[in-house]
Each structure stands twice: as C-alpha cells, then as structure tokens.
Coordinates of C-alpha atoms in Angstrom, one line a residue:
Chain U
M15 CA -39.1 -1.8 -2.4
K16 CA -39.7 1.3 -0.5
K17 CA -37.3 4.2 -0.4
I18 CA -37.4 7.0 2.4
T19 CA -35.5 9.9 2.5
V20 CA -34.7 11.3 5.9
I21 CA -34.1 15.1 5.8
S22 CA -34.2 18.3 8.1
G23 CA -33.6 21.1 6.5
K24 CA -31.8 22.6 9.6
G25 CA -28.8 20.8 10.4
G26 CA -28.3 19.1 13.6
T27 CA -31.9 18.2 14.2
G28 CA -30.7 14.4 15.0
K29 CA -31.3 12.8 11.4
T30 CA -28.1 10.3 11.5
T31 CA -29.4 9.7 15.4
V32 CA -32.9 8.7 14.2
I33 CA -32.0 6.9 11.1
S34 CA -29.2 4.8 12.7
N35 CA -31.7 3.5 15.6
M36 CA -34.4 3.1 13.5
A37 CA -32.1 1.0 11.3
A38 CA -31.3 -1.3 14.3
L39 CA -34.6 -2.0 14.6
A40 CA -35.5 -2.8 10.8
E41 CA -35.0 -5.9 8.7
N42 CA -34.0 -6.2 5.2
L43 CA -32.9 -2.7 4.7
V44 CA -30.4 -1.0 2.8
L45 CA -28.9 2.1 4.3
A46 CA -27.6 5.0 1.7
D47 CA -25.8 7.7 3.6
C48 CA -26.7 10.9 1.0
D49 CA -25.1 13.5 3.4
V50 CA -22.3 13.5 1.7
D51 CA -20.7 16.9 2.7
A52 CA -20.6 15.4 5.9
P53 CA -21.4 11.6 6.3
N54 CA -21.7 10.8 9.5
M55 CA -23.6 7.2 9.7
H56 CA -20.4 5.5 9.5
L57 CA -19.4 6.5 12.8
L58 CA -22.2 5.2 14.8
L59 CA -22.9 1.7 12.8
K60 CA -19.2 1.0 12.1
P61 CA -19.8 -0.9 9.2
E62 CA -17.0 -3.0 7.5
I63 CA -16.3 -1.7 4.0
T64 CA -16.3 -4.6 1.3
G65 CA -15.9 -2.6 -2.0
E66 CA -14.5 0.8 -3.0
R67 CA -14.9 3.1 -6.0
I68 CA -13.5 6.3 -7.5
F69 CA -16.0 8.5 -8.2
K70 CA -15.1 10.8 -11.1
S71 CA -17.5 14.2 -11.2
G72 CA -16.9 17.7 -12.6
K73 CA -14.2 18.5 -15.1
L74 CA -11.9 21.2 -14.8
A75 CA -10.2 23.9 -17.4
V76 CA -6.0 23.0 -17.5
R77 CA -4.1 25.2 -19.7
D78 CA -0.9 24.3 -21.6
E79 CA 1.1 27.6 -21.6
S80 CA 3.2 26.9 -24.4
K81 CA 0.3 27.1 -26.5
C82 CA -1.5 29.8 -25.3
T83 CA -1.2 33.1 -27.3
E84 CA -2.6 35.4 -24.7
C85 CA -5.5 36.3 -26.9
Y86 CA -8.0 37.1 -23.8
L87 CA -11.0 35.1 -25.5
C88 CA -11.0 32.8 -22.7
L89 CA -11.1 35.7 -20.2
E90 CA -13.8 37.3 -22.0
F91 CA -16.2 34.2 -22.4
C92 CA -15.2 32.9 -18.9
R93 CA -19.1 33.4 -16.7
F94 CA -17.1 32.2 -13.4
G95 CA -14.4 34.9 -13.1
A96 CA -12.1 31.5 -13.3
I97 CA -9.4 32.9 -15.5
S98 CA -7.1 35.7 -14.0
A99 CA -5.7 38.7 -15.9
N100 CA -2.2 36.6 -16.7
F101 CA -4.5 33.4 -17.9
E102 CA -4.1 31.4 -14.9
I103 CA -7.3 29.1 -14.0
N104 CA -8.3 29.0 -10.8
P105 CA -9.7 25.8 -9.9
I106 CA -11.8 26.6 -7.2
K107 CA -14.0 29.2 -9.7
C108 CA -13.8 27.0 -12.7
D109 CA -17.1 25.3 -12.9
G110 CA -16.0 22.8 -15.6
C111 CA -18.4 24.5 -18.4
G112 CA -16.0 23.9 -21.4
V113 CA -16.4 27.3 -22.9
C114 CA -13.0 28.0 -22.7
A115 CA -11.8 24.7 -24.0
A116 CA -14.3 24.9 -27.2
F117 CA -13.4 28.2 -27.9
C118 CA -9.7 28.9 -27.5
P119 CA -8.5 29.4 -31.0
A120 CA -5.0 28.0 -29.9
G121 CA -6.1 24.8 -28.9
A122 CA -4.3 25.7 -25.6
I123 CA -7.2 24.6 -23.1
V124 CA -8.5 20.9 -22.2
L125 CA -11.3 19.8 -19.8
E126 CA -9.9 17.1 -17.6
E127 CA -12.1 14.8 -15.6
Q128 CA -11.5 15.2 -11.7
E129 CA -11.6 12.3 -9.0
T130 CA -13.7 14.2 -6.7
G131 CA -14.5 11.5 -3.9
Y132 CA -15.1 7.7 -3.1
I133 CA -18.0 5.7 -2.9
Y134 CA -17.9 2.7 -0.8
I135 CA -20.4 -0.4 -0.3
S136 CA -20.0 -1.8 3.3
E137 CA -21.9 -4.3 5.4
S138 CA -23.3 -3.3 8.3
E139 CA -24.7 -5.1 11.5
F140 CA -28.3 -4.3 10.0
G141 CA -27.7 -4.7 6.7
P142 CA -25.7 -3.5 3.7
M143 CA -25.0 0.2 3.7
I144 CA -23.3 2.4 0.8
H145 CA -21.9 5.7 1.8
A146 CA -19.3 8.1 0.1
R147 CA -16.8 10.7 0.4
L148 CA -16.3 14.0 -1.5
K149 CA -13.1 15.7 -1.2
A150 CA -13.0 18.8 0.4
G151 CA -14.1 21.8 -1.7
A152 CA -15.6 19.4 -4.5
D153 CA -18.0 20.4 -6.6
N154 CA -21.3 18.3 -7.9
S155 CA -22.2 16.8 -4.4
G156 CA -25.6 16.2 -6.2
K157 CA -24.5 14.1 -8.8
L158 CA -22.6 12.2 -6.1
V159 CA -25.7 11.5 -3.9
S160 CA -27.3 10.2 -7.0
E161 CA -24.5 7.7 -7.7
V162 CA -24.7 6.4 -4.0
R163 CA -28.3 5.7 -4.7
K164 CA -27.8 3.7 -7.7
E165 CA -25.7 1.5 -5.9
A166 CA -28.0 1.5 -3.1
D167 CA -30.8 0.4 -5.6
K168 CA -28.4 -2.1 -6.9
V169 CA -27.6 -3.9 -3.9
A170 CA -31.6 -3.7 -2.5
K171 CA -32.6 -5.4 -5.8
E172 CA -30.0 -8.3 -5.6
K173 CA -30.5 -9.2 -2.0
G174 CA -34.1 -8.6 -2.2
M175 CA -34.5 -6.0 0.2
E176 CA -37.9 -4.3 1.3
L177 CA -36.7 -0.6 2.4
I178 CA -33.9 1.7 1.2
L179 CA -33.3 4.2 4.2
I180 CA -31.5 7.4 2.9
D181 CA -30.0 9.9 5.0
G182 CA -30.0 13.1 3.4
S183 CA -28.0 16.5 3.8
P184 CA -29.3 19.6 5.5
G185 CA -30.3 22.2 3.3
I186 CA -33.0 22.5 0.3
G187 CA -30.6 22.5 -2.7
C188 CA -28.9 20.4 -4.9
P189 CA -27.9 17.3 -2.7
V190 CA -31.0 17.4 -1.2
I191 CA -33.2 17.3 -4.6
A192 CA -30.7 14.3 -5.3
S193 CA -31.7 12.6 -2.5
L194 CA -35.4 13.1 -2.7
N195 CA -35.6 12.2 -6.6
G196 CA -38.3 9.6 -7.0
V197 CA -38.2 8.3 -3.0
D198 CA -41.6 7.1 -1.9
A199 CA -41.6 9.4 1.3
A200 CA -39.6 12.0 3.0
L201 CA -39.6 11.6 7.1
I202 CA -38.2 15.3 8.4
V203 CA -36.8 15.4 11.8
T204 CA -37.5 19.0 13.0
E205 CA -36.8 20.6 16.2
P206 CA -39.2 22.9 18.6
T207 CA -36.8 26.2 17.6
R208 CA -37.8 29.3 15.7
S209 CA -34.8 28.1 13.5
G210 CA -36.1 24.4 13.2
L211 CA -39.6 25.7 12.5
S212 CA -38.7 28.4 9.7
D213 CA -36.5 25.5 8.0
L214 CA -39.0 22.9 8.3
K215 CA -41.6 25.3 6.6
R216 CA -39.0 25.3 3.7
V217 CA -38.2 21.8 3.0
L218 CA -42.0 21.0 3.3
E219 CA -42.8 23.4 0.5
V220 CA -39.7 21.5 -1.3
T221 CA -41.3 18.1 -1.0
R222 CA -44.7 19.4 -2.0
H223 CA -43.2 21.0 -4.7
F224 CA -41.6 17.8 -6.1
G225 CA -44.9 15.8 -4.9
I226 CA -43.3 13.7 -2.2
P227 CA -45.3 12.7 1.1
A228 CA -43.8 13.6 4.1
M229 CA -44.1 13.0 7.5
V230 CA -42.7 14.8 10.5
V231 CA -40.8 13.8 14.0
T232 CA -40.3 16.3 16.5
N233 CA -36.9 15.7 18.1
K234 CA -36.3 17.6 22.0
Y235 CA -39.7 18.3 22.0
D236 CA -39.8 19.3 25.6
L237 CA -37.3 22.2 24.7
N238 CA -40.1 24.5 23.8
E239 CA -43.7 22.7 23.9
G240 CA -45.2 26.2 22.6
I241 CA -43.2 25.6 19.2
V242 CA -44.1 22.1 19.3
A243 CA -48.0 23.1 18.9
E244 CA -47.1 25.5 16.1
I245 CA -45.2 22.6 14.4
E246 CA -48.1 20.4 14.9
E247 CA -50.6 22.4 14.1
Y248 CA -49.0 23.8 10.6
C249 CA -48.4 20.2 9.7
W250 CA -51.9 19.5 10.4
Q251 CA -52.9 22.2 8.2
M252 CA -50.4 21.4 5.5
D253 CA -52.2 17.6 5.6
I254 CA -48.7 16.0 6.8
P255 CA -48.6 13.3 9.4
V256 CA -46.7 13.7 12.6
I257 CA -45.4 10.5 13.7
G258 CA -43.8 11.3 17.1
R259 CA -41.9 12.9 19.7
I260 CA -38.3 12.4 20.9
P261 CA -37.4 14.2 24.4
F262 CA -34.7 16.5 25.1
D263 CA -32.3 14.3 27.3
P264 CA -28.5 14.3 28.1
V265 CA -28.4 10.3 27.3
V266 CA -28.8 11.0 23.2
N267 CA -25.6 13.2 23.5
Q268 CA -23.7 10.9 25.7
S269 CA -24.3 8.2 23.1
L270 CA -23.0 10.3 20.6
R271 CA -20.1 11.1 22.1
D272 CA -19.3 7.4 23.0
G273 CA -20.2 6.7 19.3
E274 CA -23.0 4.0 20.3
L275 CA -26.7 3.5 19.2
L276 CA -28.8 5.0 21.7
I277 CA -31.1 1.8 22.0
R278 CA -28.1 -0.3 23.0
Y279 CA -26.6 2.3 24.9
R280 CA -29.7 3.0 27.2
E281 CA -32.7 1.1 25.9
D282 CA -35.1 1.9 28.5
S283 CA -34.2 5.8 28.5
K284 CA -37.1 8.0 27.5
P285 CA -35.7 8.6 24.0
A286 CA -35.0 5.3 23.0
Q287 CA -38.5 4.4 23.6
A288 CA -39.5 7.4 21.7
I289 CA -37.7 6.0 18.8
K290 CA -39.2 2.7 19.1
T291 CA -42.6 4.1 19.0
I292 CA -41.9 6.1 16.0
W293 CA -40.4 2.7 14.2
Q294 CA -43.9 1.4 14.6
K295 CA -45.6 4.4 13.6
F296 CA -43.6 4.7 10.6
K297 CA -44.0 1.1 9.6
E298 CA -47.7 1.4 9.7
T299 CA -47.7 5.0 7.6
M300 CA -45.5 3.3 4.9
V301 CA -47.0 -0.3 5.4
L302 CA -44.0 -2.2 5.5
Chain H
M5 CA -12.1 42.5 7.6
K6 CA -14.4 39.7 6.7
I7 CA -15.0 36.6 9.1
T8 CA -17.0 33.8 7.8
V9 CA -18.6 31.3 10.3
L10 CA -18.7 27.9 9.2
S11 CA -19.1 24.2 10.2
G12 CA -19.0 20.8 8.1
K13 CA -21.8 19.5 10.1
G14 CA -24.7 21.0 10.3
G15 CA -26.6 22.4 13.7
T16 CA -23.1 22.9 15.7
G17 CA -24.2 26.7 16.1
K18 CA -22.8 28.7 13.4
T19 CA -25.9 31.0 13.5
T20 CA -25.7 31.2 17.4
V21 CA -22.0 32.4 17.2
A22 CA -22.7 34.8 14.1
T23 CA -25.4 36.5 15.7
N24 CA -23.8 36.5 19.1
L25 CA -20.7 37.8 17.9
A26 CA -22.3 40.8 15.2
L27 CA -24.4 42.1 18.7
S28 CA -21.5 42.1 20.9
L29 CA -19.3 44.4 18.1
E30 CA -19.8 47.9 16.9
N31 CA -19.7 48.9 13.3
V32 CA -20.6 45.5 11.9
Q33 CA -22.6 44.1 9.1
L34 CA -23.8 40.4 9.3
L35 CA -24.5 38.5 6.0
D36 CA -26.6 35.1 6.3
A37 CA -25.2 33.2 3.5
D38 CA -26.9 29.8 4.6
V39 CA -29.0 30.7 1.6
E40 CA -31.1 27.3 1.7
E41 CA -32.0 27.8 5.3
P42 CA -31.4 31.3 6.5
D43 CA -32.1 31.6 10.2
S44 CA -30.0 34.6 11.0
Y45 CA -33.1 36.7 10.8
I46 CA -34.7 34.8 13.9
F47 CA -32.1 36.4 16.4
L48 CA -31.7 39.9 14.6
K49 CA -35.4 40.6 14.0
P50 CA -34.8 42.8 11.0
E51 CA -37.6 44.8 9.0
F52 CA -37.4 43.7 5.6
G53 CA -39.4 45.8 3.3
E54 CA -41.8 44.8 0.6
E55 CA -38.8 45.4 -1.8
Y56 CA -36.2 42.5 -2.6
E57 CA -33.3 42.1 -5.1
P58 CA -34.0 39.2 -7.1
V59 CA -31.2 37.0 -8.0
K60 CA -31.3 36.1 -11.7
R61 CA -29.5 33.7 -13.7
T62 CA -29.8 33.5 -17.6
V63 CA -31.0 30.2 -19.3
P64 CA -31.1 29.5 -23.0
V65 CA -34.1 29.7 -25.1
I66 CA -34.3 27.9 -28.3
D67 CA -35.8 29.4 -31.6
E68 CA -37.3 26.4 -33.2
D69 CA -37.5 28.3 -36.3
K70 CA -34.0 28.1 -36.3
C71 CA -32.9 25.1 -34.8
T72 CA -32.2 22.6 -37.1
A73 CA -31.3 19.8 -34.6
C74 CA -27.8 19.3 -34.9
R75 CA -27.2 18.4 -31.3
K76 CA -24.3 20.6 -30.9
C77 CA -25.7 22.5 -27.7
V78 CA -27.3 19.2 -26.3
D79 CA -23.5 17.6 -26.8
F80 CA -21.8 20.7 -25.8
C81 CA -23.3 21.2 -22.2
E82 CA -21.4 19.5 -19.3
Y83 CA -24.5 19.8 -17.1
N84 CA -26.9 17.9 -19.0
A85 CA -29.2 20.7 -19.0
L86 CA -30.1 20.5 -22.8
A87 CA -31.8 17.0 -24.2
M88 CA -32.9 16.2 -27.5
M89 CA -36.5 14.9 -27.7
L90 CA -37.2 14.0 -31.3
D91 CA -36.0 16.9 -33.4
K92 CA -36.6 19.5 -30.6
V93 CA -34.4 20.6 -27.9
L94 CA -35.3 20.7 -24.6
V95 CA -34.1 22.9 -21.7
F96 CA -34.0 21.9 -18.2
P97 CA -33.7 25.4 -16.4
E98 CA -33.1 24.5 -12.7
I99 CA -29.8 22.4 -13.7
C100 CA -28.4 25.1 -16.0
H101 CA -25.4 27.1 -14.8
S102 CA -25.4 29.4 -17.4
C103 CA -22.1 29.4 -19.0
G104 CA -23.8 30.7 -22.2
G105 CA -21.9 27.7 -24.1
C106 CA -24.7 26.5 -26.0
M107 CA -25.5 29.9 -27.4
R108 CA -22.1 30.5 -28.6
I109 CA -21.5 26.8 -30.2
C110 CA -25.0 27.0 -32.2
P111 CA -24.2 27.4 -35.4
E112 CA -27.4 28.4 -36.7
K113 CA -27.8 31.6 -34.1
A114 CA -30.8 29.8 -32.6
I115 CA -30.4 30.2 -28.8
T116 CA -30.6 33.3 -26.9
E117 CA -30.7 33.9 -23.5
K118 CA -33.6 35.2 -20.8
E119 CA -33.3 35.9 -17.2
R120 CA -35.3 33.7 -14.1
E121 CA -35.3 34.3 -10.8
I122 CA -33.8 31.8 -8.5
G123 CA -33.4 33.6 -5.1
K124 CA -33.8 36.8 -3.3
I125 CA -31.8 39.2 -1.3
R126 CA -33.4 41.0 1.6
W127 CA -32.3 43.5 3.7
D128 CA -32.9 45.1 7.1
E129 CA -34.6 48.8 6.6
S130 CA -34.9 49.5 10.6
G131 CA -31.4 50.9 11.0
K132 CA -30.4 48.5 13.9
E133 CA -26.7 48.8 15.0
V134 CA -25.9 45.4 12.9
E135 CA -26.2 46.1 9.2
F136 CA -28.1 43.1 8.2
W137 CA -28.4 41.1 4.7
Q138 CA -30.1 37.8 4.1
G139 CA -29.9 35.8 0.9
E140 CA -32.7 33.4 0.0
L141 CA -32.7 30.4 -2.3
N142 CA -36.4 29.9 -4.1
I143 CA -37.7 26.5 -3.4
G144 CA -37.3 24.2 -5.9
E145 CA -33.9 25.8 -7.2
E146 CA -30.5 23.8 -7.2
S147 CA -27.6 26.5 -7.0
S148 CA -27.0 28.3 -4.3
V149 CA -23.5 29.8 -5.4
P150 CA -25.0 32.6 -7.4
V151 CA -27.4 33.8 -4.6
I152 CA -24.1 33.7 -2.3
E153 CA -22.3 35.5 -5.0
H154 CA -24.7 38.1 -5.1
L155 CA -25.1 38.8 -1.5
K156 CA -21.7 39.1 -1.5
K157 CA -21.8 42.4 -3.5
H158 CA -23.3 43.9 -0.6
I159 CA -20.4 43.7 1.5
N160 CA -19.3 46.8 2.8
D161 CA -15.6 46.9 3.7
E162 CA -15.8 49.8 5.9
K163 CA -17.4 47.6 8.4
T164 CA -16.7 44.3 10.4
V165 CA -18.1 41.8 8.3
I166 CA -19.4 38.7 9.6
I167 CA -20.4 36.0 7.0
D168 CA -22.9 33.2 8.1
A169 CA -22.4 30.3 5.8
Q170 CA -24.0 26.8 5.2
P171 CA -23.0 23.7 6.6
G172 CA -20.6 21.4 4.6
T173 CA -17.6 21.3 2.5
T174 CA -18.9 21.3 -0.9
C175 CA -19.4 24.5 -3.2
P176 CA -21.6 27.0 -1.4
T177 CA -19.5 26.9 1.7
V178 CA -16.4 27.5 -0.2
E179 CA -18.2 30.3 -1.6
A180 CA -19.2 32.1 1.4
A181 CA -15.3 31.7 2.6
I182 CA -13.4 32.5 -0.2
D183 CA -13.1 36.1 -0.1
S184 CA -12.9 36.2 3.8
D185 CA -9.7 37.0 5.9
Y186 CA -10.7 34.6 8.5
C187 CA -12.6 31.1 8.7
L188 CA -14.4 30.9 12.4
L189 CA -15.4 27.1 12.9
V190 CA -17.9 25.9 15.0
T191 CA -18.0 22.2 16.3
E192 CA -19.3 20.1 19.0
P193 CA -17.4 17.7 21.1
T194 CA -18.9 14.5 19.3
P195 CA -17.2 12.0 17.0
F196 CA -19.3 13.6 14.3
G197 CA -18.5 17.1 15.0
L198 CA -14.8 16.0 15.1
N199 CA -15.0 14.0 11.5
D200 CA -17.2 17.1 10.0
L201 CA -14.5 19.6 11.4
K202 CA -11.6 17.8 9.7
M203 CA -13.5 17.9 6.6
A204 CA -13.8 21.5 7.2
V205 CA -10.0 22.0 7.9
E206 CA -9.2 20.3 4.7
M207 CA -11.3 22.5 2.5
I208 CA -10.0 25.3 4.2
K209 CA -6.3 24.4 3.8
E210 CA -7.2 24.0 0.1
I211 CA -8.4 27.7 -0.2
G212 CA -5.4 29.1 2.1
K213 CA -7.2 30.8 5.1
P214 CA -6.2 31.4 8.6
C215 CA -8.9 29.5 11.0
G216 CA -9.9 29.1 14.6
V217 CA -12.7 26.8 16.6
I218 CA -15.2 27.3 18.7
I219 CA -16.4 24.2 20.9
N220 CA -20.3 24.7 21.3
R221 CA -21.9 22.1 23.5
S222 CA -18.7 21.7 25.7
E223 CA -18.9 20.0 29.2
E224 CA -15.9 20.5 31.3
G225 CA -13.9 17.5 31.5
Y226 CA -15.8 14.8 29.6
N227 CA -13.9 14.5 26.6
H228 CA -10.8 16.7 24.5
I229 CA -11.2 14.9 21.0
I230 CA -11.6 18.4 19.7
E231 CA -8.9 20.2 21.6
D232 CA -6.7 16.9 21.0
Y233 CA -7.4 17.6 17.2
C234 CA -6.8 21.4 17.0
K235 CA -3.5 20.7 19.1
E236 CA -2.1 18.3 16.3
E237 CA -3.2 20.8 13.8
G238 CA -2.0 23.8 15.3
I239 CA -5.4 25.5 15.2
P240 CA -6.3 27.9 17.8
V241 CA -9.5 26.8 20.1
L242 CA -11.0 30.5 20.7
M243 CA -14.0 29.8 22.8
K244 CA -15.9 26.8 24.1
I245 CA -19.7 27.7 24.8
P246 CA -21.4 25.6 27.4
F247 CA -23.9 22.5 27.0
K248 CA -26.6 24.2 29.1
R249 CA -30.3 23.7 29.0
R250 CA -30.7 27.5 29.5
I251 CA -28.9 28.1 26.1
A252 CA -30.7 25.7 24.1
E253 CA -34.0 27.6 25.5
L254 CA -32.9 31.0 24.8
Y255 CA -32.0 29.5 21.1
S256 CA -35.4 27.9 20.6
V257 CA -37.1 31.3 21.1
G258 CA -34.6 33.4 19.2
I259 CA -32.9 35.3 21.9
P260 CA -29.2 35.8 21.2
F261 CA -27.6 34.6 24.6
V262 CA -25.5 37.7 24.8
E263 CA -28.3 39.8 25.9
E264 CA -29.4 37.4 28.7
L265 CA -26.2 35.8 30.0
S266 CA -23.7 38.1 31.6
G267 CA -20.3 38.2 30.4
W268 CA -20.8 36.8 27.0
K269 CA -20.4 40.0 24.9
E270 CA -16.8 40.7 26.5
R271 CA -16.2 37.1 25.7
F272 CA -17.1 37.8 21.8
Q273 CA -15.0 41.1 21.9
E274 CA -12.4 39.2 22.9
L275 CA -12.5 36.7 20.3
Y276 CA -13.0 39.4 18.1
T277 CA -9.6 40.6 19.3
R278 CA -7.8 37.3 19.0
I279 CA -9.1 37.0 15.4
K280 CA -8.0 40.7 14.2
E281 CA -4.3 40.0 15.6
A282 CA -4.3 36.3 13.7
I283 CA -5.1 37.8 10.8
E284 CA -2.3 41.1 11.5
K285 CA 0.1 38.3 12.1

C-alpha cells in the first residue's frame, strides 16, 4: 500500500482540485482530508457519512473558585499568560500543560479533556473517505491529522486498498508535518507566482528535512511562464521530478463554484486533460 | 489601531489585501504573521539586514548523573515530548511546549533548561513608508505560535498596524488575531470559500472581535453565496476585488495592484475609514 500526501506550502494553489479529480481517475483508493483547519474535499466529492466519532484532545485548566486561596503560585508558574490577576483562566491562552493543576497547593485546579472535533468515516463515489472537523480556535490540529490518518490506514487495510491519498494543509508547521509522517511521497501543487515559488522552496526543504521523496505539479502555468521556468530549474537542481502543468482557465473556477468535479464538468477542457496526464505520470512515478 | 487580515481557506488573497491596504495608508506598520509561509516581503520589497532576532524556546536538558529514572517527568508531560528508553529520559525538542513542568516536577532536580532557536524575526532597514516586520518559522519546527507572539512584541501603537495572518482557524491564526481591534476576512465566491469563511467567523465569534469581509475574485452577477451568508450573519461586505487576469498577473510578479490600477488606493482608504468607524462604534 502506498501513501501520498498532497501539499503546497502556499494556500489556494489547487491541492483539493487536483486530488479530487485524481480520485475520480483512481481505483482502489482511500481518501483522507487532513486539511483539518479548512476541510473542503467533501464539498466536491459529497460523500455519505457512515460513521462519526468525537475527537478528544487538548486539555484545559479549570479552577474551583471555592478552593482557591489566591496564593499567586499558578500565575507565577504559567508560561502562557493564561491566568489573569484575578485568577481567571483564559481558555484560549491555556495550553493545557498542567503545571498550574500539579502545583496548586489548594488542589483548586484540574485539567479537563476537551472535545475539540469530529472524525467522519464516509463513503464517496470513488472509495472510502476519512475527514474531520476541528472546532473553531481549537489546538492540536496535528493530533487530529494523525487520527484521521490512522483511521484511513485501518480502512485501507480492511478493504485491501492500494493507495491512500492525503489532502494536506497549507504551511509547513504542525499539521503539515503530521500529514507527511511516514508517507511514501509528497505531491506538491504550486503556482507560477513569486509567492508560490517562495513557499515551494520552503516546503521542499521540509520534505528533504524529513527524507520524503517529492514531485511537483505547476497549476495555472500560463500565468507566468518565466516563473514556471524558474520553478522547473529549481526542481531540476534539487532532483525533484516535475510531473505536469495545468493551464489557468476560468473553467476550473466555474467548476468549483458549481461544486462539481472538473473532469465531469468539462472533460474536454485543457485543465481536465492536463490532470489526466498528471495522473498517468503520477502512477508511473509511484509504480502503482 | 490593529487590523488582522485572515481567512479560513488559504490562497484567498490575505497578503494581497494586507499589502495593498498598507501601501494605501500613511503612518502604517505591517507585520507578516504568516510565519510558515511569509510572502508579504515579495510585494513590499524590504531590505532585510544581516541581523535577525532569533525566536527561542526553552527545552529540558536531563542530567543523567542525577536522573533516577523515576518517570515522573515522562508521566507529567502532556505533549509526549519526553519518553523513557530503558533507564534514560529522551527529549523531543520539536514537540516540547516549554511549559517548564518537567523541571519543576523532577524530585532529583535533574532537569534544567536550555534555549533553542525555532524561528526568526526580520525587519526592513530601508526606512520605507510602510514599517515592515516578518516572522519566520524554521524548517522542521512545529510551533508557529511563539514566533507570532515574538513578532507582536514589535507592534508600534503609534501607527496603524496591519497583521497578515496564517490561513486556518486554529492556534496560529487565533494568535495573530487575538490582540487586534478588527478582523478583516478575505474569501472567494466558491463553496470552498464559503465553507471556510463560516469556520473563520465561528472562530472570530469565539474571541469576540468585530469583523468585515472582502470578496476576492468576485464576478458580478454570477453568484451571491458570500453576500447572502454575510447578510444573514450581519457581517458587512467591505470590498470586492474582481476576478481579472491582470490582477493575477501583477500578483504573480509581486507587484501590488494599487500601484498599477487607478482608483484602488482610494478604495482601500475608504475601506480603512469604514473599519475605523466600526471600531469606534
């Protein structure tokens, strides 16, 4: 079984568009939407939710006012500035480290586990799909990513699937690192803009840091072919295969606005054809 | 006055809005708090000096001579940043949240702390009209929040402060918005944009900030999904930026469109006036 994460560094380059359309071309796959901050794949694939469970993570300190002797120890020990001068605990600033609870001489503080999200086990037209929803402002998105992936692994094993495609988050921090942990390769969707290139370089440093093979797709390539050349030159130097280019075409946006898969919406369109070619190249590269 | 520019979905145009707004105003400071992928520098073209401010976090150091392998630190750590290997305590510095609990809990006083760099703060030294600061997370590090916290120490209250946040609705985005007077949400008129806008609005409600919406890549007469939602929620739509190839091309080469397309500086100034009025109310 192969696991591949689709990431981009920069947001909005087309990760979800690429992965959803690839899913429609694939056989025997499990999809995992690990962009838990802003999950969108379900909007395109419209899966039927067959199972749901609560995700518990991230503890919060809770104070029992009647026991508190206002000794200031918690205020002194808290490194997150979560305790105010009148001993109220700010749930947004609290990191759930447990120091205040462990050292409160009056035993007035306890750590409580929070329900911070939901994990959904669904069935899409193209195969099982695992996705999640994190409560607004919640901590620990990396842990939720790991939980979604565990669920995807389980389903893939049960059903004997050959491929898990993981939709990652923008950025290079904790949820991205969690989505890359132990995968066979990363497919990076970039765009020929100064920002796209700057972010691509950072994300490729991350995949190299963790020793994960990467391959690159340039979306909206005809927006600036000079930068496409720079991207491809940079990838060539880094020994990273570029497996395709997708043109900038309003039809992509139209299909998204109508909530439909591009390869169904306009199968003959140039970007749809490009994604088909990329899928072939992807299969060859990954020996699927 | 502090305005944070944010979005649930990535790539909707936060940096476009933050930089174009900054360039349209006077006496302004821009903080790039998208520390995982900072891009505002591309549009503002600052001159960063050789020097930078390191963002440091403390991590535990175990004195093996004093450690009795009692496991108290390992059991205490909520982040699993410590583990027991045979009779030795291993530290995973990237996961450590620097709470200091292990050091306090150790009965043998075998734990001390050392500092390690997890990010960098850079600033423009050219003396441009827009005072510019950038936070940057080092490669392989997981925690953006301390870098954003450090960056915010440079907020100049004498100026209009614009903070370019990370996309999403979790801790790094909250950190960029939590001390602001106003949240400016950038979205796009697709079901993705709408879904993620709803999540961002939920987050802003949680932290109790006034907010307004900018619709980017807007096409007149196509759909009104964002407008309809904003109306329902009583959130003002403050600006629409049209879906034009020219704007995308300028973006691609790092040119702020207020410098090329006439009338837009004035529109951003009007936007600012409306935000100021909303805050004063």
